[in-house]
CSV table of C-alpha atoms in Angstrom, one decimal:
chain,number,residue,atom,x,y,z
A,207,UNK,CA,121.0,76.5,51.7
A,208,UNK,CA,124.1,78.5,50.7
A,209,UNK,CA,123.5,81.9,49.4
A,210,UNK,CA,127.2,82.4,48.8
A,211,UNK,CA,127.9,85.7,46.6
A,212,UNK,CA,123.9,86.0,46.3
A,213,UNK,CA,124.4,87.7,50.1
A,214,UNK,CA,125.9,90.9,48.6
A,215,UNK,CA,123.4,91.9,46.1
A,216,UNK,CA,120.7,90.5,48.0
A,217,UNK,CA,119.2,94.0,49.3
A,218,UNK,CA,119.3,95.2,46.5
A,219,UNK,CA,117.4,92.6,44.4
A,220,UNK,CA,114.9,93.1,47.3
A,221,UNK,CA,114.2,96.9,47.5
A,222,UNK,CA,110.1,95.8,46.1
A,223,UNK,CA,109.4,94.3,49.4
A,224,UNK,CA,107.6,96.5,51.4
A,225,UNK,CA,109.0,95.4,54.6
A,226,UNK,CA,107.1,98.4,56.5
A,227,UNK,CA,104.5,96.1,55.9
A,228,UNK,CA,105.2,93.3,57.3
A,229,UNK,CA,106.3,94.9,60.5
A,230,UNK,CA,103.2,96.9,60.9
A,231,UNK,CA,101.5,93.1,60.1
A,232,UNK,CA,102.8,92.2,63.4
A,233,UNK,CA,102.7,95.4,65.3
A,234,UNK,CA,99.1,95.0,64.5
A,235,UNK,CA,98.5,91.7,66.3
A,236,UNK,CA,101.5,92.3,69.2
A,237,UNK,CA,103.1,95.4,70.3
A,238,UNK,CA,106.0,94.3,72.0
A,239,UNK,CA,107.9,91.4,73.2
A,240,UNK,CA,111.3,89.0,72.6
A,241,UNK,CA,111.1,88.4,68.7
A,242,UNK,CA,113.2,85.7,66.9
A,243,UNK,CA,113.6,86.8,63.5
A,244,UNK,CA,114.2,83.0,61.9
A,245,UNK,CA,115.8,83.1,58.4
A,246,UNK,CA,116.8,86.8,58.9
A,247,UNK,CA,118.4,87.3,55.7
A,248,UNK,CA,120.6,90.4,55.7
A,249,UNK,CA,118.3,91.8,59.1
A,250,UNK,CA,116.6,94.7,57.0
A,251,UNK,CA,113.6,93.5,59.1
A,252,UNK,CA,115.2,92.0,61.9
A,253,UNK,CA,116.8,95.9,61.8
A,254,UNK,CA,113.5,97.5,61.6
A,255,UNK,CA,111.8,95.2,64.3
A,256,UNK,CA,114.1,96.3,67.1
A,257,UNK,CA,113.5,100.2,66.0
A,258,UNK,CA,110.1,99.4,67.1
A,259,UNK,CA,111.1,98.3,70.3
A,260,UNK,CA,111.2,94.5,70.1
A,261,UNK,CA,114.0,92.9,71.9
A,262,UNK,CA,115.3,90.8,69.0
A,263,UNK,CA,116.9,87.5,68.2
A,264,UNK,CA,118.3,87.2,64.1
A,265,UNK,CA,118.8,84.0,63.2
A,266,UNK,CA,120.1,82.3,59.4
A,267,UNK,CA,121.4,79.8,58.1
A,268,UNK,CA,123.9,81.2,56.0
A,269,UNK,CA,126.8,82.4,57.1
A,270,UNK,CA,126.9,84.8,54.3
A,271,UNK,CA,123.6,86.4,55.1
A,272,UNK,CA,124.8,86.6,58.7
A,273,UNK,CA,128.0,88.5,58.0
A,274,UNK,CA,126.1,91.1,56.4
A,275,UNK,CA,123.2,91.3,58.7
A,276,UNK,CA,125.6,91.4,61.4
A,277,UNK,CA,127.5,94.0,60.0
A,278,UNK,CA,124.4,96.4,59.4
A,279,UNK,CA,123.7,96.0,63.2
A,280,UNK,CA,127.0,97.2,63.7
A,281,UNK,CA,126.6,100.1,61.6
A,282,UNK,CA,123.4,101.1,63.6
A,283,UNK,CA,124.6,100.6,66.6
A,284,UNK,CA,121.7,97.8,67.5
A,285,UNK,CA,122.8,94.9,70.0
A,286,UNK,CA,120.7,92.2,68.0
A,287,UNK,CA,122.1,88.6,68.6
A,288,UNK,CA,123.0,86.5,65.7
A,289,UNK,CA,123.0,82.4,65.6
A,290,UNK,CA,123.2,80.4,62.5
A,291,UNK,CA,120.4,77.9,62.6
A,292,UNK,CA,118.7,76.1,60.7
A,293,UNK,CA,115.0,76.8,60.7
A,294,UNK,CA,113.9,73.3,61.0
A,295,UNK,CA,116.6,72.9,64.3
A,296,UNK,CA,116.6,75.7,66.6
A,297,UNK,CA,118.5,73.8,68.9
A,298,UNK,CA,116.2,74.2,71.6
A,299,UNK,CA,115.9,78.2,71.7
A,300,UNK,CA,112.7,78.8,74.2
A,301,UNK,CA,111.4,82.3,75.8
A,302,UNK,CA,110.3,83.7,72.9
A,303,UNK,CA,107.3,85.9,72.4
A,304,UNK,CA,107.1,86.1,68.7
A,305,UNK,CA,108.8,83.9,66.0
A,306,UNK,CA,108.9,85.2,62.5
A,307,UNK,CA,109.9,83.4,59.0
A,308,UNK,CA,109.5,86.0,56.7
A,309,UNK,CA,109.9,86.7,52.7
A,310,UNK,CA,109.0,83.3,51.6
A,311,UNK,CA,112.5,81.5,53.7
A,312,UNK,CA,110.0,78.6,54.4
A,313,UNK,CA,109.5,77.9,51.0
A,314,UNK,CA,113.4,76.6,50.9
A,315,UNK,CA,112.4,73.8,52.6
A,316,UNK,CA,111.9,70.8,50.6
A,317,UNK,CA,110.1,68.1,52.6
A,318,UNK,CA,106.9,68.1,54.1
A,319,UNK,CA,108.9,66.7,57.1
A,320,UNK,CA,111.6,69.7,57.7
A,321,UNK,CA,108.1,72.1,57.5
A,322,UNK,CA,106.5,70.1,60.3
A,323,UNK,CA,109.8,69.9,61.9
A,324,UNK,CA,110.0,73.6,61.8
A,325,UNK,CA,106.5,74.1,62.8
A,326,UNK,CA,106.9,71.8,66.0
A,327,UNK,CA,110.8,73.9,66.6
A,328,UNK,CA,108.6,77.1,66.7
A,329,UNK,CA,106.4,76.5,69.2
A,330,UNK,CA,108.5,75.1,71.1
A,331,UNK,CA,110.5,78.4,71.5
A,332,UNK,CA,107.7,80.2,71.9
A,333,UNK,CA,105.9,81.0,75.2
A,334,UNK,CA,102.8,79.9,76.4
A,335,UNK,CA,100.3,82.5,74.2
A,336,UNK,CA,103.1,83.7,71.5
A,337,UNK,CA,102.9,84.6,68.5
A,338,UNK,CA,103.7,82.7,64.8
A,339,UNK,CA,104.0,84.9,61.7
A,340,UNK,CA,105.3,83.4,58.3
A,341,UNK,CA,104.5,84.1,54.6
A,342,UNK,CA,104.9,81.4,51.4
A,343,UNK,CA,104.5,81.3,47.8
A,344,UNK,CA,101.1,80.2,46.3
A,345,UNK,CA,100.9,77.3,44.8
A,346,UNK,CA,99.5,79.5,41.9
A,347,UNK,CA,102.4,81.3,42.1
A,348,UNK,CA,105.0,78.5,42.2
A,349,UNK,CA,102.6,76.8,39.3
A,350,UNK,CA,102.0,79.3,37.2
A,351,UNK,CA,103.5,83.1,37.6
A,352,UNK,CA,107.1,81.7,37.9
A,353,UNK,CA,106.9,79.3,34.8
A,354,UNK,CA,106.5,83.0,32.9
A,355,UNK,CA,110.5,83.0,33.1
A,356,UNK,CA,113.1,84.2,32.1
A,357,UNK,CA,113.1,87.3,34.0
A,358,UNK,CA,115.7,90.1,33.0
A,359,UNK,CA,116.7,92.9,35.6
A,360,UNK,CA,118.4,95.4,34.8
A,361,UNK,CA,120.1,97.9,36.9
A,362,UNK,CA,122.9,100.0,37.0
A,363,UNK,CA,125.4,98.4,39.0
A,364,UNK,CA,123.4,94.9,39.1
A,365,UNK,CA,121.8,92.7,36.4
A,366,UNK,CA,120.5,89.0,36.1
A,367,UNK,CA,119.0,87.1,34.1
A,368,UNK,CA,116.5,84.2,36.2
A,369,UNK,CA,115.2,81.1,34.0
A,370,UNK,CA,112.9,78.9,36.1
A,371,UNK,CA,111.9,75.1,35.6
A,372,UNK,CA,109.5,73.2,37.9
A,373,UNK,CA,111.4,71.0,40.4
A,374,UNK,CA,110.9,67.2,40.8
A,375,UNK,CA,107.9,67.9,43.8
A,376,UNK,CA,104.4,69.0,43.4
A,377,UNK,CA,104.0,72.9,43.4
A,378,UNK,CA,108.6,73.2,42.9
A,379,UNK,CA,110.4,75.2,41.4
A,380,UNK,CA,114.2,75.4,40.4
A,381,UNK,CA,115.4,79.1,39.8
A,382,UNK,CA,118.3,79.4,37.8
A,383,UNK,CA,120.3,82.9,38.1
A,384,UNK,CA,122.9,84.2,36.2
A,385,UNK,CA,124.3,87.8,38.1
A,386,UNK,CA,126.2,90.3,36.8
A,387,UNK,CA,127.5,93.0,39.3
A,388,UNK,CA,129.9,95.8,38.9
A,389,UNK,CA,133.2,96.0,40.1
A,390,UNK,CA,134.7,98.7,39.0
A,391,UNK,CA,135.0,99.3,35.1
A,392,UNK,CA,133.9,95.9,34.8
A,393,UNK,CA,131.1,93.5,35.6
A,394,UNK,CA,131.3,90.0,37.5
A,395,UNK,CA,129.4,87.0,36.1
A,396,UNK,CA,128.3,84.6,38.9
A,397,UNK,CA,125.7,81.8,39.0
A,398,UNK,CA,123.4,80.9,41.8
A,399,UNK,CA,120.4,77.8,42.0
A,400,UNK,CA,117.8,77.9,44.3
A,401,UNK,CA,114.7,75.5,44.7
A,402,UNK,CA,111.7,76.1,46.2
A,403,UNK,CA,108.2,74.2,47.4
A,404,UNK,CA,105.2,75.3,48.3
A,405,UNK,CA,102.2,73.4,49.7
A,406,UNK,CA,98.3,74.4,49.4
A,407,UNK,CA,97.0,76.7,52.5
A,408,UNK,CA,94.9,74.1,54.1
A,409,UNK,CA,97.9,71.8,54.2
A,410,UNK,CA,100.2,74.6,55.7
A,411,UNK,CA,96.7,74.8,58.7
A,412,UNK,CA,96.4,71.3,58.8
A,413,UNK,CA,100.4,71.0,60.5
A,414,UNK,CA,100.5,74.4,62.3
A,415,UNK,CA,97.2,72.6,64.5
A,416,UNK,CA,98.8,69.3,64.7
A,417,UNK,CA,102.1,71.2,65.8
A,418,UNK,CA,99.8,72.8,68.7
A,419,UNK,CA,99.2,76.0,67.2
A,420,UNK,CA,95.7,77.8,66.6
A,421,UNK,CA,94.8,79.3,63.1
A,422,UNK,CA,94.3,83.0,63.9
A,423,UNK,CA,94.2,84.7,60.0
A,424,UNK,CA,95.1,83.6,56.6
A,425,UNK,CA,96.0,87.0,54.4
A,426,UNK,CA,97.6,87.5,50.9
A,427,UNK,CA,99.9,89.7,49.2
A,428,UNK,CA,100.3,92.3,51.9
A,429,UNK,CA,96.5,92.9,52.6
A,430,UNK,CA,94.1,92.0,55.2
A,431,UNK,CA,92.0,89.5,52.4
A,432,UNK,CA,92.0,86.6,52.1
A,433,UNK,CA,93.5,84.5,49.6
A,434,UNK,CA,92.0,83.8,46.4
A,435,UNK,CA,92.8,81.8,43.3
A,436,UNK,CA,95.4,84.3,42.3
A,437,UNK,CA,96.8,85.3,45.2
A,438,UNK,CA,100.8,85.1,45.2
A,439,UNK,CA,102.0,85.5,48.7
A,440,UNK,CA,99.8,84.0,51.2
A,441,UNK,CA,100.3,85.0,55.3
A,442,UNK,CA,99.6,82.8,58.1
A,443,UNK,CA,99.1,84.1,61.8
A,444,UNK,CA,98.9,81.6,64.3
A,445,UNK,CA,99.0,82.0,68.1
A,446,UNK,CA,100.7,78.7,70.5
């Protein structure tokens, strides 16, 4: 997945994720340990992980993303290595206390395979006891909220209009974006397609056991419930 000019308007598109969140998710299950951030994005949470004293690893695929999370590192003065992987070949990365695939990332995977593949790739980098945290779309969501398109956003320096269409798969979805970002006096129109797949919750437990993991929580939408018919962002805990 290439998120080519998407990279540099990505934090910004993002500023309703309440990342504080999902760290204190963690923080609230393990205090401490070596954490590889997989799909890192930009590292806002990779970033915000090693402020809480975790001894982090960022990983991505795209090079884009990586540039920029590489460069906020920089900027704060954090020592965070940076590999570009592929989430579903983590080219055999072990020691790890804690793996996280945050903000939906597993959702870009397309196959059943590549999410069993990534599962299995996981705990194998993780230690004997560690820790698995990830987060994907509902299938409601991927159903039903995203087929309410299009979406306009509209801010000062960045605007977009987002059409969606439901892919080829069960529970897919093909976003189509049209950006427009300021440069200057004038603003840049470029496009961007991403697709997405979900799978229901008691698939997503069915591989992480057969993968060797334990089932420790299932949340949604930021919260300690549990899912329900509605529920848009589902969480999975899982311990190796």
């Amino acid at each position: 997945m290439k998120y080519g000019k998407f990279a540099a308007v990505y934090d910004g598109l993002m500023e309703d994720i309440p990342y504080d969140k999902y760290v204190e998710w963690v923080a609230s299950n393990v205090s401490s340990g070596t954490l590889l951030d997989v799909a890192c994005g930009t590292g806002t949470l990779s970033q915000l992980f090693a402020e809480m004293g975790y001894d982090v690893t960022a990983s991505d695929l795209s090079e884009d993303m990586l540039t920029v999370a590489n460069q906020r590192f920089q900027e704060a003065n954090q020592a965070i290595p940076v590999l570009q992987l592929s989430m579903d070949n983590l080219e055999g990365l072990t020691g790890f206390d804690i793996v996280t695939i945050a903000i939906d990332s597993l959702n870009y995977l397309q196959s059943e395979e590549q999410v069993q593949q990534t599962f299995k790739e996981v705990y194998d980098a993780l230690n004997p006891g560690g820790h698995f945290f990830f987060d994907v779309h509902s299938v409601f969501k991927i159903d039903t909220v995203y087929m309410n398109s299009p979406f306009v956003y509209d801010a000062e320096e960045i605007a977009y209009i987002w059409h969606t269409e439901p892919g080829e798969a069960s529970h897919s979805v093909i976003h189509d974006m049209t950006f427009f970002v300021q440069q200057n006096d004038l603003f840049e129109r470029f496009e961007e397609t991403h697709e997405q797949r979900t799978f229901p919750i008691e698939t997503y437990k069915k591989w992480l056991e057969a993968a060797g993991f334990t089932v420790e929580s299932v949340t949604a939408d930021f919260s300690s419930q549990s899912p329900d018919d509605e529920s848009e962002r589902v969480f999975f805990y899982a311990k190796k």
